Amino acid sequence: MVNKGLLIVLSGFSGAGKGTVVKRMMELHNEYALSISATTRSPREGEVDGREYFFKSVDEFKQMIAKNELIEYAQYVSNYYGTPKAYVEKQLEEGRNVILEIEIQGALKIKEMFPDTVLMFIIPPTAKELENRLRGRGTEDDAAIKARLKRAVEESLGVESYDYIITNDEVDLCVERIHDIVTAEKCKASNNIEIINNIREELNIFSEGE
């Protein structure tokens, strides 16, 4: 019997390094699967459709909503983002821990639908470091950067709803923290009821045998 995987939501301020952390996590641990989100934003340099995101037009995205093909979706800085349902369900049933890299609105919706979901919010060591990381991308003008910083202020008001806050001061250390949390969560009694029930049944058989 394969143990069902754990659903993990990783959120964080834009520029906190979520993508880098997730990439390193996938390199170090093969028991994780990354859910690829659909989005209406334009691809950045080097991004490939079906790898970083499923890039959709607004009309295509709205069709996915109408067909109930998304677990959740939300609008963030003028673009839509959503989580395709089929891939996530398949990976969980196969026993892999599925990482959803999504923003706070979607995270809270998923927690309502799947209460066992573990919510983690990644933050930078300082606000100045966040600004430096955003500017270091070189992909957005000053107005867009300020919009992301303003959005970070708004998001900071909702992080109390998350299960864990994780500082990304060094990537490998951040990955280790996340993996340790996942390991502990999978050991919780509530995530092992089926295993306990099976062992109890077997023990009953052994104890009643001659």
mmCIF file of C-alpha atoms in Angstrom:
data_model
loop_
_atom_site.group_PDB
_atom_site.id
_atom_site.type_symbol
_atom_site.label_atom_id
_atom_site.label_comp_id
_atom_site.label_asym_id
_atom_site.label_seq_id
_atom_site.Cartn_x
_atom_site.Cartn_y
_atom_site.Cartn_z
ATOM 1 C CA MET A 1 0.000 0.000 0.000
ATOM 2 C CA VAL A 2 1.310 3.419 -0.978
ATOM 3 C CA ASN A 3 0.975 6.159 1.636
ATOM 4 C CA LYS A 4 -0.830 9.147 0.199
ATOM 5 C CA GLY A 5 1.405 12.151 -0.318
ATOM 6 C CA LEU A 6 1.250 15.445 1.551
ATOM 7 C CA LEU A 7 -0.084 18.607 -0.059
ATOM 8 C CA ILE A 8 2.279 21.528 0.596
ATOM 9 C CA VAL A 9 1.703 25.177 -0.234
ATOM 10 C CA LEU A 10 4.750 27.421 -0.496
ATOM 11 C CA SER A 11 3.951 31.114 -0.644
ATOM 12 C CA GLY A 12 6.044 34.195 -0.105
ATOM 13 C CA PHE A 13 6.696 37.734 -1.155
ATOM 14 C CA SER A 14 7.628 38.158 -4.790
ATOM 15 C CA GLY A 15 11.425 38.133 -4.739
ATOM 16 C CA ALA A 16 11.720 36.021 -1.571
ATOM 17 C CA GLY A 17 13.266 33.208 -3.594
ATOM 18 C CA LYS A 18 10.416 30.674 -3.732
ATOM 19 C CA GLY A 19 11.332 29.462 -7.198
ATOM 20 C CA THR A 20 14.995 28.954 -6.313
ATOM 21 C CA VAL A 21 14.094 27.077 -3.134
ATOM 22 C CA VAL A 22 11.654 24.796 -4.948
ATOM 23 C CA LYS A 23 14.165 24.057 -7.709
ATOM 24 C CA ARG A 24 16.790 23.066 -5.139
ATOM 25 C CA MET A 25 14.243 20.968 -3.243
ATOM 26 C CA MET A 26 13.478 19.004 -6.408
ATOM 27 C CA GLU A 27 17.191 18.452 -7.024
ATOM 28 C CA LEU A 28 17.830 17.077 -3.536
ATOM 29 C CA HIS A 29 14.680 15.037 -2.859
ATOM 30 C CA ASN A 30 12.889 12.780 -5.334
ATOM 31 C CA GLU A 31 9.776 12.244 -3.204
ATOM 32 C CA TYR A 32 8.422 15.689 -4.145
ATOM 33 C CA ALA A 33 6.410 16.728 -7.177
ATOM 34 C CA LEU A 34 5.966 20.334 -8.231
ATOM 35 C CA SER A 35 2.518 21.388 -9.340
ATOM 36 C CA ILE A 36 2.811 23.542 -12.431
ATOM 37 C CA SER A 37 0.462 26.508 -12.305
ATOM 38 C CA ALA A 38 -1.443 28.038 -15.174
ATOM 39 C CA THR A 39 -1.003 31.791 -15.610
ATOM 40 C CA THR A 40 -1.919 34.627 -17.942
ATOM 41 C CA ARG A 41 1.329 36.520 -17.376
ATOM 42 C CA SER A 42 3.927 36.628 -20.141
ATOM 43 C CA PRO A 43 6.895 34.219 -19.961
ATOM 44 C CA ARG A 44 10.157 35.612 -18.615
ATOM 45 C CA GLU A 45 13.384 34.966 -20.466
ATOM 46 C CA GLY A 46 14.245 31.258 -20.331
ATOM 47 C CA GLU A 47 10.818 30.113 -19.141
ATOM 48 C CA VAL A 48 9.171 27.298 -21.100
ATOM 49 C CA ASP A 49 5.468 26.532 -21.393
ATOM 50 C CA GLY A 50 4.686 23.361 -19.455
ATOM 51 C CA ARG A 51 7.835 23.563 -17.357
ATOM 52 C CA GLU A 52 7.703 26.743 -15.257
ATOM 53 C CA TYR A 53 4.034 27.503 -16.023
ATOM 54 C CA PHE A 54 1.252 26.680 -18.430
ATOM 55 C CA PHE A 55 1.022 30.046 -20.157
ATOM 56 C CA LYS A 56 -2.566 30.856 -21.116
ATOM 57 C CA SER A 57 -4.463 33.720 -22.651
ATOM 58 C CA VAL A 58 -7.184 35.283 -20.509
ATOM 59 C CA ASP A 59 -9.851 33.535 -22.600
ATOM 60 C CA GLU A 60 -8.120 30.149 -22.232
ATOM 61 C CA PHE A 61 -7.841 30.635 -18.480
ATOM 62 C CA LYS A 62 -11.520 31.515 -18.172
ATOM 63 C CA GLN A 63 -12.391 28.338 -20.080
ATOM 64 C CA MET A 64 -10.422 26.310 -17.509
ATOM 65 C CA ILE A 65 -12.441 27.973 -14.756
ATOM 66 C CA ALA A 66 -15.723 27.201 -16.530
ATOM 67 C CA LYS A 67 -14.757 23.525 -16.962
ATOM 68 C CA ASN A 68 -13.803 23.224 -13.254
ATOM 69 C CA GLU A 69 -10.245 22.209 -14.200
ATOM 70 C CA LEU A 70 -8.607 24.276 -11.437
ATOM 71 C CA ILE A 71 -8.332 23.542 -7.712
ATOM 72 C CA GLU A 72 -8.012 27.273 -7.097
ATOM 73 C CA TYR A 73 -7.295 30.461 -8.974
ATOM 74 C CA ALA A 74 -6.695 34.101 -8.149
ATOM 75 C CA GLN A 75 -5.720 37.408 -9.699
ATOM 76 C CA TYR A 76 -2.355 38.841 -8.686
ATOM 77 C CA VAL A 77 -0.853 42.122 -10.004
ATOM 78 C CA SER A 78 -3.226 42.139 -13.038
ATOM 79 C CA ASN A 79 -2.622 38.478 -14.018
ATOM 80 C CA TYR A 80 -4.464 35.241 -13.277
ATOM 81 C CA TYR A 81 -2.833 32.207 -11.631
ATOM 82 C CA GLY A 82 -4.411 28.799 -10.996
ATOM 83 C CA THR A 83 -3.660 25.197 -9.993
ATOM 84 C CA PRO A 84 -4.667 22.417 -12.437
ATOM 85 C CA LYS A 85 -6.592 19.697 -10.590
ATOM 86 C CA ALA A 86 -5.776 16.425 -12.394
ATOM 87 C CA TYR A 87 -1.995 16.525 -11.963
ATOM 88 C CA VAL A 88 -2.163 17.256 -8.233
ATOM 89 C CA GLU A 89 -4.607 14.438 -7.471
ATOM 90 C CA LYS A 90 -2.605 11.881 -9.462
ATOM 91 C CA GLN A 91 0.693 12.693 -7.713
ATOM 92 C CA LEU A 92 -0.850 12.552 -4.227
ATOM 93 C CA GLU A 93 -2.386 9.142 -4.890
ATOM 94 C CA GLU A 94 1.023 7.872 -6.035
ATOM 95 C CA GLY A 95 2.497 8.900 -2.675
ATOM 96 C CA ARG A 96 4.442 11.968 -3.705
ATOM 97 C CA ASN A 97 4.426 15.218 -1.719
ATOM 98 C CA VAL A 98 3.001 17.864 -4.015
ATOM 99 C CA ILE A 99 4.327 21.414 -3.757
ATOM 100 C CA LEU A 100 2.055 24.241 -4.825
ATOM 101 C CA GLU A 101 3.919 27.504 -5.302
ATOM 102 C CA ILE A 102 1.030 29.961 -5.060
ATOM 103 C CA GLU A 103 0.070 33.246 -3.459
ATOM 104 C CA ILE A 104 -1.890 33.828 -0.275
ATOM 105 C CA GLN A 105 -5.422 33.994 -1.722
ATOM 106 C CA GLY A 106 -5.099 30.622 -3.390
ATOM 107 C CA ALA A 107 -3.344 29.110 -0.383
ATOM 108 C CA LEU A 108 -6.210 29.905 1.960
ATOM 109 C CA LYS A 109 -8.766 28.528 -0.517
ATOM 110 C CA ILE A 110 -6.852 25.250 -0.733
ATOM 111 C CA LYS A 111 -6.640 25.026 3.075
ATOM 112 C CA GLU A 112 -10.441 25.316 3.209
ATOM 113 C CA MET A 113 -10.864 22.539 0.629
ATOM 114 C CA PHE A 114 -8.066 20.301 1.968
ATOM 115 C CA PRO A 115 -7.611 20.929 5.728
ATOM 116 C CA ASP A 116 -4.535 18.671 5.923
ATOM 117 C CA THR A 117 -2.611 20.963 3.579
ATOM 118 C CA VAL A 118 0.571 22.387 5.144
ATOM 119 C CA LEU A 119 0.950 26.122 4.498
ATOM 120 C CA MET A 120 4.472 27.598 4.513
ATOM 121 C CA PHE A 121 5.333 31.238 3.897
ATOM 122 C CA ILE A 122 8.861 32.116 2.771
ATOM 123 C CA ILE A 123 10.301 35.496 3.737
ATOM 124 C CA PRO A 124 13.641 37.223 3.073
ATOM 125 C CA PRO A 125 15.947 38.070 6.002
ATOM 126 C CA THR A 126 15.202 41.809 5.593
ATOM 127 C CA ALA A 127 12.970 44.154 3.600
ATOM 128 C CA LYS A 128 16.036 45.683 1.938
ATOM 129 C CA GLU A 129 17.139 42.251 0.757
ATOM 130 C CA LEU A 130 13.712 41.747 -0.800
ATOM 131 C CA GLU A 131 14.041 44.990 -2.773
ATOM 132 C CA ASN A 132 17.567 44.034 -3.848
ATOM 133 C CA ARG A 133 16.385 40.655 -5.131
ATOM 134 C CA LEU A 134 13.551 42.226 -7.114
ATOM 135 C CA ARG A 135 15.853 44.773 -8.718
ATOM 136 C CA GLY A 136 18.480 42.119 -9.322
ATOM 137 C CA ARG A 137 16.124 40.244 -11.641
ATOM 138 C CA GLY A 138 16.341 43.033 -14.175
ATOM 139 C CA THR A 139 12.963 42.047 -15.614
ATOM 140 C CA GLU A 140 10.710 44.880 -14.407
ATOM 141 C CA ASP A 141 10.703 48.661 -14.310
ATOM 142 C CA ASP A 142 10.621 50.743 -11.139
ATOM 143 C CA ALA A 143 6.822 51.045 -11.134
ATOM 144 C CA ALA A 144 6.378 47.252 -11.289
ATOM 145 C CA ILE A 145 8.893 46.740 -8.487
ATOM 146 C CA LYS A 146 7.109 49.252 -6.283
ATOM 147 C CA ALA A 147 3.806 47.470 -7.007
ATOM 148 C CA ARG A 148 5.333 44.176 -5.829
ATOM 149 C CA LEU A 149 6.699 45.809 -2.683
ATOM 150 C CA LYS A 150 3.295 47.314 -1.970
ATOM 151 C CA ARG A 151 1.724 43.912 -2.481
ATOM 152 C CA ALA A 152 4.242 42.440 -0.016
ATOM 153 C CA VAL A 153 2.998 44.866 2.634
ATOM 154 C CA GLU A 154 -0.568 43.638 2.039
ATOM 155 C CA GLU A 155 0.492 39.982 2.163
ATOM 156 C CA SER A 156 2.329 40.510 5.445
ATOM 157 C CA LEU A 157 -1.043 41.137 7.080
ATOM 158 C CA GLY A 158 -2.249 37.610 6.268
ATOM 159 C CA VAL A 159 0.711 35.390 7.100
ATOM 160 C CA GLU A 160 -0.716 34.506 10.518
ATOM 161 C CA SER A 161 -3.002 32.092 8.674
ATOM 162 C CA TYR A 162 -0.005 29.985 7.645
ATOM 163 C CA ASP A 163 1.321 27.011 9.579
ATOM 164 C CA TYR A 164 5.004 27.942 9.242
ATOM 165 C CA ILE A 165 7.097 31.032 8.459
ATOM 166 C CA ILE A 166 10.490 30.187 6.944
ATOM 167 C CA THR A 167 13.331 32.655 6.394
ATOM 168 C CA ASN A 168 15.224 32.173 3.139
ATOM 169 C CA ASP A 169 18.613 33.515 4.142
ATOM 170 C CA GLU A 170 20.522 30.652 2.489
ATOM 171 C CA VAL A 171 18.897 28.331 -0.048
ATOM 172 C CA ASP A 172 20.130 24.913 1.141
ATOM 173 C CA LEU A 173 19.330 25.766 4.756
ATOM 174 C CA CYS A 174 15.839 26.894 3.751
ATOM 175 C CA VAL A 175 15.311 23.627 1.852
ATOM 176 C CA GLU A 176 16.455 21.635 4.893
ATOM 177 C CA ARG A 177 13.979 23.461 7.117
ATOM 178 C CA ILE A 178 11.110 22.715 4.737
ATOM 179 C CA HIS A 179 12.048 19.040 4.392
ATOM 180 C CA ASP A 180 12.276 18.642 8.178
ATOM 181 C CA ILE A 181 8.791 20.120 8.571
ATOM 182 C CA VAL A 182 7.363 17.790 5.927
ATOM 183 C CA THR A 183 8.987 14.768 7.590
ATOM 184 C CA ALA A 184 7.476 15.729 10.939
ATOM 185 C CA GLU A 185 4.037 16.367 9.417
ATOM 186 C CA LYS A 186 4.009 12.945 7.758
ATOM 187 C CA CYS A 187 4.715 11.355 11.146
ATOM 188 C CA LYS A 188 1.634 12.928 12.745
ATOM 189 C CA ALA A 189 -0.924 10.449 13.993
ATOM 190 C CA SER A 190 -3.632 12.070 11.901
ATOM 191 C CA ASN A 191 -1.640 11.288 8.742
ATOM 192 C CA ASN A 192 -1.149 7.638 9.691
ATOM 193 C CA ILE A 193 -4.611 6.461 10.741
ATOM 194 C CA GLU A 194 -4.898 3.929 7.912
ATOM 195 C CA ILE A 195 -1.513 2.390 8.745
ATOM 196 C CA ILE A 196 -2.428 2.110 12.438
ATOM 197 C CA ASN A 197 -5.757 0.501 11.567
ATOM 198 C CA ASN A 198 -4.048 -2.075 9.349
ATOM 199 C CA ILE A 199 -1.487 -2.917 12.041
ATOM 200 C CA ARG A 200 -4.255 -3.232 14.646
ATOM 201 C CA GLU A 201 -6.135 -5.691 12.440
ATOM 202 C CA GLU A 202 -2.998 -7.767 11.873
ATOM 203 C CA LEU A 203 -2.168 -7.757 15.602
ATOM 204 C CA ASN A 204 -5.668 -8.962 16.381
ATOM 205 C CA ILE A 205 -5.210 -11.872 13.980
ATOM 206 C CA PHE A 206 -1.789 -12.785 15.456
ATOM 207 C CA SER A 207 -3.000 -12.513 19.049
ATOM 208 C CA GLU A 208 -6.003 -14.740 18.416
ATOM 209 C CA GLY A 209 -4.047 -17.413 16.533
ATOM 210 C CA GLU A 210 -2.899 -20.654 18.085
#
